[in-house]
XYZ file of C-alpha atoms in Angstrom:
618
model
C 218.292 60.387 -1.213
C 220.669 57.446 -0.651
C 223.784 59.580 -1.181
C 222.529 62.301 1.164
C 221.799 59.722 3.826
C 225.321 58.271 3.496
C 226.864 61.669 4.246
C 224.582 62.190 7.230
C 225.404 58.733 8.550
C 229.127 59.400 8.222
C 228.729 62.763 9.972
C 226.798 61.081 12.751
C 229.588 58.543 13.115
C 232.166 61.309 13.486
C 230.075 63.126 16.062
C 229.589 59.980 18.123
C 233.270 59.228 18.081
C 234.238 62.553 19.586
C 231.425 64.126 21.529
C 228.215 62.171 21.652
C 225.293 64.543 20.988
C 226.498 68.048 20.124
C 225.249 71.150 18.380
C 226.087 71.854 14.732
C 228.386 74.759 15.612
C 230.466 72.409 17.753
C 231.349 70.348 14.651
C 233.764 73.011 13.384
C 237.137 71.460 12.582
C 240.396 73.092 11.550
C 241.840 69.846 10.178
C 239.872 67.061 8.496
C 241.071 63.630 7.430
C 239.081 61.853 4.726
C 239.936 58.161 4.901
C 240.101 55.821 1.939
C 236.992 54.072 3.251
C 238.882 52.356 6.041
C 238.841 53.150 9.725
C 241.275 55.278 11.727
C 242.226 52.125 13.634
C 243.221 50.102 10.572
C 246.843 49.769 11.664
C 247.837 51.291 8.332
C 247.900 54.586 6.509
C 244.579 55.962 7.788
C 245.623 55.387 11.393
C 249.106 56.789 10.842
C 247.768 59.972 9.224
C 245.169 60.368 11.963
C 247.768 60.040 14.712
C 249.840 62.766 13.045
C 246.829 65.062 12.820
C 245.776 64.571 16.441
C 249.322 65.058 17.710
C 249.836 68.295 15.793
C 246.368 69.652 16.561
C 246.644 68.977 20.298
C 250.003 70.730 20.410
C 248.607 73.752 18.567
C 245.119 74.008 20.110
C 243.364 73.171 16.840
C 240.182 71.158 16.293
C 240.012 68.082 14.104
C 237.708 65.370 12.789
C 237.589 62.676 10.138
C 235.142 61.362 7.573
C 235.022 57.733 6.497
C 233.461 57.598 3.011
C 231.013 54.918 2.037
C 232.600 53.564 -1.129
C 230.840 53.084 -4.436
C 231.671 49.651 -5.890
C 234.630 49.504 -3.483
C 236.260 52.524 -5.124
C 236.756 56.158 -4.224
C 235.364 58.572 -6.771
C 235.815 62.321 -7.049
C 232.045 62.760 -6.915
C 231.843 60.819 -3.665
C 234.863 62.457 -2.005
C 233.713 65.952 -3.013
C 230.648 65.588 -0.776
C 232.921 65.152 2.236
C 235.171 68.025 1.185
C 232.070 70.206 0.906
C 231.020 69.104 4.376
C 234.489 69.919 5.717
C 234.350 73.342 4.037
C 230.943 74.091 5.581
C 232.446 73.235 8.964
C 235.345 75.637 8.567
C 238.168 73.269 7.632
C 241.500 74.952 6.959
C 243.261 71.721 6.032
C 241.994 68.531 4.390
C 244.267 65.474 4.353
C 244.074 62.840 1.606
C 246.000 59.632 2.513
C 247.386 57.877 -0.542
C 247.446 57.393 -4.299
C 243.714 56.611 -4.303
C 243.134 60.354 -3.820
C 245.416 61.566 -6.640
C 242.572 62.082 -9.124
C 240.282 63.421 -6.376
C 242.847 66.094 -5.475
C 243.194 67.057 -9.143
C 239.417 67.304 -9.634
C 238.371 68.854 -6.306
C 241.091 71.135 -4.914
C 240.768 73.996 -7.480
C 237.097 74.400 -6.493
C 238.035 74.988 -2.828
C 240.812 77.621 -2.897
C 240.345 78.461 0.808
C 241.253 74.921 1.892
C 244.849 73.728 2.056
C 245.020 70.110 0.868
C 247.736 67.640 1.862
C 248.059 64.681 -0.507
C 250.158 61.906 1.028
C 252.300 59.605 -1.077
C 250.959 60.805 -4.429
C 250.853 63.630 -6.959
C 247.606 65.057 -8.352
C 246.778 63.869 -11.861
C 243.734 63.536 -14.085
C 241.855 60.282 -14.518
C 243.118 59.799 -18.056
C 246.707 60.969 -17.625
C 249.308 60.054 -15.002
C 251.293 63.244 -15.599
C 252.050 64.938 -12.261
C 250.252 68.241 -11.686
C 251.159 71.054 -9.296
C 248.058 72.703 -7.835
C 248.286 75.940 -5.866
C 246.486 74.662 -2.785
C 247.788 71.064 -2.773
C 250.973 70.104 -0.955
C 252.069 66.634 -2.042
C 254.231 64.224 -0.075
C 256.727 61.952 -1.837
C 258.420 59.179 0.155
C 261.977 58.353 -0.836
C 261.816 54.857 -2.319
C 265.582 54.792 -2.856
C 266.404 55.327 0.827
C 263.693 52.864 1.899
C 265.118 50.185 -0.358
C 268.644 50.919 0.867
C 267.652 50.334 4.494
C 265.857 47.108 3.529
C 268.893 45.754 1.679
C 271.306 46.719 4.444
C 269.215 45.127 7.222
C 268.634 41.936 5.237
C 272.324 41.238 4.572
C 273.522 42.331 8.005
C 271.164 39.729 9.498
C 272.905 36.925 7.632
C 271.009 36.600 4.334
C 273.273 36.233 1.307
C 270.869 35.052 -1.421
C 268.300 37.778 -2.012
C 265.524 38.459 -4.480
C 263.788 41.627 -5.613
C 260.189 41.153 -6.784
C 259.489 44.298 -8.802
C 256.820 45.889 -10.967
C 257.823 47.442 -14.282
C 254.728 49.674 -14.491
C 255.282 51.215 -11.032
C 257.104 54.544 -10.985
C 258.568 53.778 -7.557
C 259.356 50.095 -7.963
C 262.657 50.468 -9.808
C 263.979 52.887 -7.178
C 262.938 50.600 -4.332
C 264.880 47.847 -6.085
C 267.851 50.092 -6.877
C 268.051 51.156 -3.234
C 267.724 47.554 -2.054
C 270.623 46.412 -4.252
C 272.852 49.303 -3.150
C 272.078 48.801 0.544
C 272.760 45.072 0.242
C 275.964 45.811 -1.691
C 277.217 48.190 0.999
C 276.598 45.567 3.685
C 278.234 42.824 1.577
C 281.314 44.943 0.846
C 281.567 45.984 4.504
C 281.415 42.364 5.686
C 283.492 41.078 2.766
C 281.058 38.265 1.953
C 279.558 37.226 -1.425
C 275.905 38.165 -1.895
C 273.583 37.634 -4.866
C 270.372 39.462 -5.775
C 267.907 38.031 -8.295
C 265.785 40.805 -9.838
C 262.452 40.084 -11.555
C 259.857 42.628 -12.681
C 256.827 40.335 -12.927
C 255.129 42.493 -15.592
C 258.164 43.298 -17.724
C 257.849 42.742 -21.456
C 261.299 41.140 -21.218
C 260.163 38.602 -18.664
C 260.553 35.158 -20.175
C 258.245 33.371 -17.771
C 254.955 31.538 -18.181
C 252.315 31.865 -15.463
C 250.165 29.197 -17.109
C 249.921 25.719 -15.648
C 248.655 22.231 -16.356
C 246.297 19.942 -14.460
C 246.454 16.265 -15.301
C 243.777 13.668 -14.619
C 245.732 10.599 -13.470
C 244.566 6.989 -13.631
C 245.767 3.670 -12.285
C 245.154 0.068 -13.236
C 242.332 -1.518 -11.296
C 244.527 -4.505 -10.539
C 246.921 -2.198 -8.675
C 244.178 -0.937 -6.344
C 244.440 -2.387 -2.836
C 240.831 -1.640 -1.817
C 237.853 -3.568 -3.165
C 236.448 -1.837 -6.246
C 233.141 -1.724 -8.107
C 232.267 -0.729 -11.668
C 229.696 2.010 -12.236
C 228.213 2.516 -15.674
C 226.184 5.659 -16.270
C 224.053 5.777 -19.418
C 222.904 9.212 -20.479
C 225.068 10.997 -17.953
C 228.433 11.509 -16.268
C 230.001 9.357 -13.579
C 231.077 6.157 -15.328
C 234.148 4.593 -13.743
C 235.651 2.100 -11.342
C 235.557 3.218 -7.722
C 236.869 2.024 -4.377
C 234.359 0.661 -1.885
C 232.754 3.536 0.060
C 233.311 6.214 -2.575
C 230.682 8.941 -2.867
C 230.193 9.729 -6.553
C 228.198 12.571 -8.108
C 226.100 11.327 -11.024
C 224.804 13.979 -13.444
C 222.362 13.517 -16.322
C 223.182 14.872 -19.767
C 221.106 17.828 -21.017
C 217.777 16.628 -22.381
C 217.089 16.539 -26.095
C 214.695 19.150 -27.482
C 211.135 18.555 -26.312
C 212.162 16.351 -23.414
C 213.047 16.806 -19.752
C 214.827 14.596 -17.269
C 212.358 12.382 -15.392
C 214.149 9.870 -13.161
C 217.032 7.430 -12.720
C 216.772 3.716 -13.227
C 219.249 1.590 -11.269
C 220.314 -1.973 -11.818
C 222.686 -4.162 -9.852
C 225.225 -5.927 -12.067
C 226.463 -8.229 -9.298
C 224.769 -11.583 -8.988
C 222.911 -12.027 -5.728
C 222.664 -8.306 -4.989
C 219.239 -6.746 -5.469
C 218.722 -3.553 -7.469
C 217.410 -1.887 -4.322
C 220.903 -2.126 -2.815
C 222.214 0.450 -5.296
C 222.374 3.430 -2.932
C 221.507 6.695 -4.703
C 220.480 9.897 -2.942
C 217.591 10.766 -5.282
C 215.681 9.123 -8.120
C 214.266 12.386 -9.457
C 217.110 14.914 -9.286
C 219.219 15.201 -12.439
C 222.341 15.477 -10.280
C 222.584 13.167 -7.297
C 225.061 11.090 -5.274
C 225.822 7.397 -5.433
C 227.404 5.591 -2.484
C 229.519 2.870 -4.108
C 229.166 -0.369 -2.157
C 228.064 -4.004 -2.363
C 227.821 -4.265 -6.184
C 228.653 -3.169 -9.695
C 225.760 -1.215 -11.152
C 224.270 0.486 -14.180
C 222.482 3.799 -13.715
C 220.381 5.136 -16.583
C 218.986 8.643 -17.046
C 215.349 8.469 -18.180
C 213.739 11.377 -20.009
C 210.124 12.106 -20.830
C 208.309 14.204 -23.402
C 207.213 17.614 -22.220
C 203.453 17.695 -21.922
C 201.961 20.832 -23.338
C 203.841 23.922 -24.426
C 207.566 24.357 -23.987
C 210.239 26.806 -25.007
C 213.791 26.326 -26.251
C 216.623 28.138 -24.493
C 219.940 28.371 -26.325
C 223.263 29.466 -24.914
C 225.720 30.628 -27.540
C 229.460 30.519 -27.583
C 231.355 33.809 -27.368
C 231.342 34.089 -31.183
C 227.563 34.505 -31.074
C 227.208 32.052 -33.970
C 227.690 28.543 -32.605
C 225.536 26.934 -29.915
C 227.145 25.958 -26.600
C 224.114 24.344 -24.923
C 220.349 23.929 -25.457
C 217.487 23.403 -22.978
C 213.789 22.653 -23.332
C 211.757 24.358 -20.607
C 208.128 23.790 -19.737
C 205.821 26.794 -19.955
C 206.535 29.271 -17.117
C 209.349 26.981 -15.948
C 212.957 27.849 -15.182
C 216.444 26.632 -16.045
C 220.054 27.322 -15.113
C 222.504 28.524 -17.738
C 226.291 28.769 -17.580
C 228.731 30.637 -19.811
C 231.564 28.818 -21.591
C 234.969 29.210 -19.948
C 236.771 32.337 -21.160
C 239.755 32.172 -23.481
C 243.123 33.815 -22.899
C 243.059 37.366 -21.550
C 239.295 37.888 -21.346
C 236.658 37.455 -18.656
C 232.901 37.028 -18.649
C 231.096 40.365 -18.241
C 227.337 39.909 -18.798
C 224.576 38.146 -20.709
C 222.848 39.594 -23.766
C 219.443 38.533 -25.079
C 216.940 40.111 -27.447
C 213.943 38.963 -25.395
C 212.471 40.060 -22.097
C 212.970 37.498 -19.352
C 213.497 37.134 -15.633
C 217.225 36.661 -15.174
C 218.508 36.275 -11.622
C 221.793 38.065 -12.333
C 222.888 39.153 -15.804
C 226.462 39.641 -14.491
C 226.818 36.087 -13.138
C 228.503 33.377 -15.226
C 225.966 30.864 -13.897
C 222.470 32.159 -13.371
C 218.802 31.100 -13.451
C 216.141 32.143 -15.965
C 212.638 32.178 -14.524
C 209.122 32.238 -15.985
C 210.250 31.021 -19.401
C 207.367 31.298 -21.860
C 209.092 31.886 -25.211
C 212.153 30.722 -27.104
C 215.241 32.509 -25.771
C 218.828 32.905 -26.915
C 221.557 34.060 -24.567
C 224.982 35.232 -25.690
C 227.767 35.603 -23.131
C 229.753 38.819 -23.509
C 233.430 38.820 -22.626
C 235.750 41.785 -22.108
C 239.476 42.294 -21.748
C 240.262 41.726 -18.105
C 241.506 44.595 -15.954
C 242.881 41.890 -13.663
C 245.610 39.384 -14.526
C 244.302 36.249 -16.231
C 246.013 32.882 -16.034
C 245.578 29.998 -18.436
C 244.814 26.515 -17.140
C 245.124 23.456 -19.388
C 243.386 20.277 -18.206
C 244.689 17.100 -19.836
C 243.920 13.390 -19.668
C 246.675 11.102 -18.457
C 247.406 7.514 -19.447
C 244.400 5.310 -18.766
C 241.789 7.948 -19.564
C 239.494 7.866 -22.585
C 238.631 11.252 -24.093
C 238.976 14.866 -23.044
C 239.007 16.113 -19.474
C 237.335 19.495 -19.040
C 238.064 22.761 -17.254
C 240.666 24.357 -19.530
C 240.387 28.113 -19.881
C 241.450 31.556 -18.727
C 240.746 32.578 -15.126
C 241.379 35.415 -12.694
C 242.283 34.990 -9.040
C 239.165 34.108 -7.053
C 237.373 32.238 -9.859
C 236.038 28.819 -8.896
C 237.254 26.342 -11.512
C 235.318 23.122 -12.162
C 237.363 20.225 -13.579
C 236.082 16.853 -14.779
C 238.259 13.876 -15.662
C 237.622 11.802 -18.771
C 236.073 8.351 -18.414
C 238.681 5.659 -17.601
C 239.578 3.072 -20.187
C 238.647 -0.521 -19.470
C 240.840 -1.879 -16.704
C 241.656 1.593 -15.319
C 240.153 3.819 -12.632
C 240.605 7.492 -11.812
C 243.334 7.997 -9.220
C 244.022 11.690 -8.531
C 244.764 15.115 -9.991
C 248.270 16.472 -10.436
C 249.171 20.077 -11.160
C 252.384 21.922 -11.890
C 253.611 24.814 -13.970
C 255.921 24.539 -16.945
C 258.937 24.720 -14.614
C 257.801 21.874 -12.394
C 256.942 24.133 -9.443
C 253.858 24.200 -7.252
C 250.885 26.164 -8.576
C 249.545 27.108 -5.146
C 246.027 25.818 -5.830
C 244.098 23.683 -3.366
C 241.530 21.270 -4.780
C 238.336 20.509 -2.912
C 239.123 16.785 -3.411
C 242.174 15.878 -5.471
C 241.134 12.200 -5.410
C 237.745 12.771 -7.033
C 237.194 12.855 -10.800
C 234.906 15.905 -10.630
C 236.167 18.628 -8.304
C 236.802 22.353 -7.980
C 239.514 24.736 -6.879
C 239.812 28.468 -6.406
C 242.111 30.203 -8.871
C 245.085 31.817 -7.164
C 247.354 34.735 -7.986
C 249.928 32.991 -10.159
C 252.513 35.770 -9.841
C 253.627 33.936 -6.722
C 255.376 31.564 -9.127
C 258.171 34.102 -9.647
C 258.985 34.155 -5.942
C 258.609 30.378 -5.713
C 261.286 30.006 -8.360
C 263.545 32.314 -6.343
C 262.947 30.341 -3.147
C 263.451 27.026 -4.929
C 266.835 28.232 -6.194
C 268.086 29.191 -2.738
C 266.892 32.748 -2.127
C 266.068 33.277 1.548
C 264.756 36.869 1.498
C 262.588 38.610 -1.100
C 261.968 42.375 -1.084
C 258.673 43.635 -2.567
C 258.961 47.424 -2.264
C 256.833 49.317 -4.791
C 255.074 46.198 -6.063
C 251.274 46.144 -6.017
C 251.490 42.328 -6.131
C 253.521 42.158 -2.913
C 251.065 39.638 -1.433
C 252.219 37.142 -4.064
C 255.541 36.859 -2.241
C 253.704 35.790 0.911
C 251.655 33.276 -1.103
C 254.955 31.772 -2.249
C 256.496 31.832 1.221
C 253.531 30.034 2.776
C 253.992 27.139 0.354
C 257.221 26.199 2.127
C 257.780 24.655 5.540
C 261.151 26.208 6.272
C 262.038 29.750 7.269
C 261.949 32.227 4.394
C 261.662 35.988 4.605
C 259.570 38.605 2.851
C 260.714 42.203 3.302
C 258.180 44.937 2.536
C 257.874 48.700 2.317
C 254.854 50.888 3.001
C 252.333 50.213 5.765
C 253.411 48.073 8.764
C 253.067 44.383 7.934
C 253.106 41.869 10.755
C 253.809 38.977 8.378
C 256.982 40.571 7.022
C 260.503 39.968 8.270
C 260.880 43.737 8.359
C 258.935 46.625 6.868
C 260.397 49.981 5.908
C 257.382 52.024 6.958
C 256.135 55.187 5.287
C 255.334 57.308 8.321
C 252.242 59.220 7.190
C 251.805 60.701 10.668
C 255.227 62.353 10.757
C 254.797 63.625 7.192
C 251.399 65.168 8.036
C 252.863 66.979 11.047
C 255.726 68.377 8.959
C 253.350 69.581 6.236
C 251.010 71.229 8.746
C 253.984 72.884 10.413
C 255.281 74.451 7.201
C 252.504 74.257 4.624
C 253.468 75.223 1.086
C 250.836 74.776 -1.605
C 251.927 73.716 -5.075
C 255.057 72.023 -3.723
C 256.313 68.524 -2.959
C 257.511 67.562 0.517
C 260.279 64.944 0.369
C 259.714 62.401 3.142
C 262.881 60.498 3.973
C 265.411 59.741 6.716
C 266.220 63.434 7.229
C 262.747 64.082 8.661
C 262.156 60.637 10.237
C 259.403 59.861 7.740
C 260.633 56.320 7.136
C 261.637 53.721 9.705
C 262.172 49.965 10.014
C 259.875 47.744 12.084
C 262.746 45.347 12.789
C 266.498 45.898 12.599
C 267.937 43.165 14.787
C 267.368 41.210 17.973
C 267.173 43.371 21.089
C 270.491 42.161 22.467
C 272.425 42.917 19.264
C 273.575 46.381 20.240
C 276.471 46.337 17.774
C 274.228 45.855 14.737
C 271.741 48.428 16.017
C 274.572 50.960 16.312
C 275.719 50.213 12.737
C 272.168 50.627 11.446
C 271.779 53.921 13.307
C 274.990 55.139 11.727
C 273.771 54.217 8.234
C 270.405 55.892 8.903
C 272.162 59.091 10.014
C 274.381 59.035 6.931
C 271.274 58.874 4.730
C 269.619 61.632 6.768
C 272.690 63.857 6.398
C 272.835 63.134 2.647
C 276.308 61.600 2.998
C 275.367 58.490 0.995
C 275.364 58.996 -2.754
C 272.712 56.743 -4.272
C 272.119 55.973 -7.950
C 268.502 56.358 -9.021
C 266.926 54.077 -11.585
C 266.451 55.916 -14.844
C 263.139 55.731 -16.669
C 261.559 53.516 -14.048
C 262.803 50.291 -15.608
C 264.525 47.737 -13.402
C 266.427 46.345 -16.376
C 268.138 49.719 -16.924
C 269.404 49.808 -13.349
C 270.559 46.170 -13.462
C 272.585 46.920 -16.579
C 274.039 50.108 -15.090
C 275.006 48.330 -11.861
C 276.837 45.561 -13.655
C 278.430 47.728 -16.339
C 279.869 50.035 -13.671
C 280.905 47.234 -11.302
C 279.282 49.026 -8.375
C 280.137 46.318 -5.838
C 283.061 43.995 -5.150
C 281.001 41.381 -3.342
C 277.423 41.604 -4.685
C 276.338 39.932 -7.906
C 273.134 41.246 -9.498
C 271.195 38.917 -11.767
C 268.239 39.887 -13.932
C 265.911 36.906 -13.792
C 263.996 35.390 -16.716
C 265.244 37.975 -19.216
C 264.943 36.624 -22.740
C 267.926 37.348 -24.966
C 269.450 39.832 -22.524
C 272.853 39.470 -20.879
C 273.311 41.599 -17.798
C 276.742 40.477 -16.644
């Protein structure tokens, strides 16, 4: 019932957009766009495709509509999309437009079952879910955008606007990435040779097996001698819990009791002033009965002791295992029908927490959450965290204790972007106090993380996409413009850029990007119009400069007519196929870098392959 309702809701949305309340026969549409779940006003590919459809249909007296699928787990599936194709078929659609690679498997699965519909698949080729081999289907016309020409325009514009130290941030596993990069280098080389100025391009495929670069980083708990502290300080001693240390006057410290021994539960805190003349009642804690509470450090040194009591009546033991399923990570005693919170150990390199397993029935708030609550505990329970290989990049964090700390600081592990990481500093040695956290990667560069409180011994931060480190290294070494064409991690370049105060550029390709210096846009709208005008199933339409299917969002300042004229001339040369470009072979950026240097393709441009271990490119 839920899936049927979702289709009806989407249909109702379409009707309201165009006509208010209408009869079923008035819903007939010659051309139907099925979006990727986004709106037709997204400023991106959905909107571009929609504008092409409406323009062509209005000029040719055709009807049109769109469906905006309700995604399942934020993904398009063939089963989901097929419902909308069926709806389009029932309403007489002659053409169905799929905008983007997300529909490649859908086109492969669905199109053969609807031979009377002509499908247009933008920026992708049909392929099965388990095989990326391109397929040619009789009623699917695919559109391929020329990555080489797009990259060429990007490189030309970047150099002609005064940038001489460039970077290409590529993706080895992307079929298009190497050609975007190859075009970028050749466009930059043409501009450099024309101007007669030296230009360098640093090339890095972030996921290349040849990439000699570590994305891991270290966090260090730093301490200082108490005698070097300018503010008045007080000593806090916590027995049976965490929080011991020397703190500046006015500090707000979280005090947490250790897990109770078997058969016991936390009962209360006892507080004692260790400063003569100051009463115990002046020790300012937020709660006597909560196992985790806050202490406002002021007026006196103090000792705070966690007090436990025996469980009266029946209780159960809850064990949390390590990932090996054999050793115990933590143990809790829970009163009959009580509840407790469990957390999974931090994952090791390359894996992520997936779910909890237990052999007993229990009320678990969320079996997919790393930290969750077990309710109505009335028997002994054992929980084993299950980890899986991550389908997202994982980054290793090592938390270490600096000079002045006593013991191990915690928080080390493997994380994916978006994880909240909890770090705790080791207890200070006598005469020392915690000062702050420092973090840096193995190259001494910024990690991009932002701690909730870098001056507090127990704090958190959100894990970031560490691939930005590649672009940070480029920027640190003088690069002023980085091109990201064909790279699914393009946002990492912006993460790097935003870590600097001065003007740096990110050049993109694809959908318009307001944060980019310039974007070489894939014009879905123009491509749709061309395909509708001369539909040919089972073929590939090449979208490039010759049919105005790519364009730049910025070429130069409005008053720079000379540069605009030069750009127009280059664009026309590409459109007329007068520029002979070298394609990257096999999709590997390294192969093109080697070819470029071996054949001395430019007098003025130097191409460097970054971070390549044991490989000499020039």
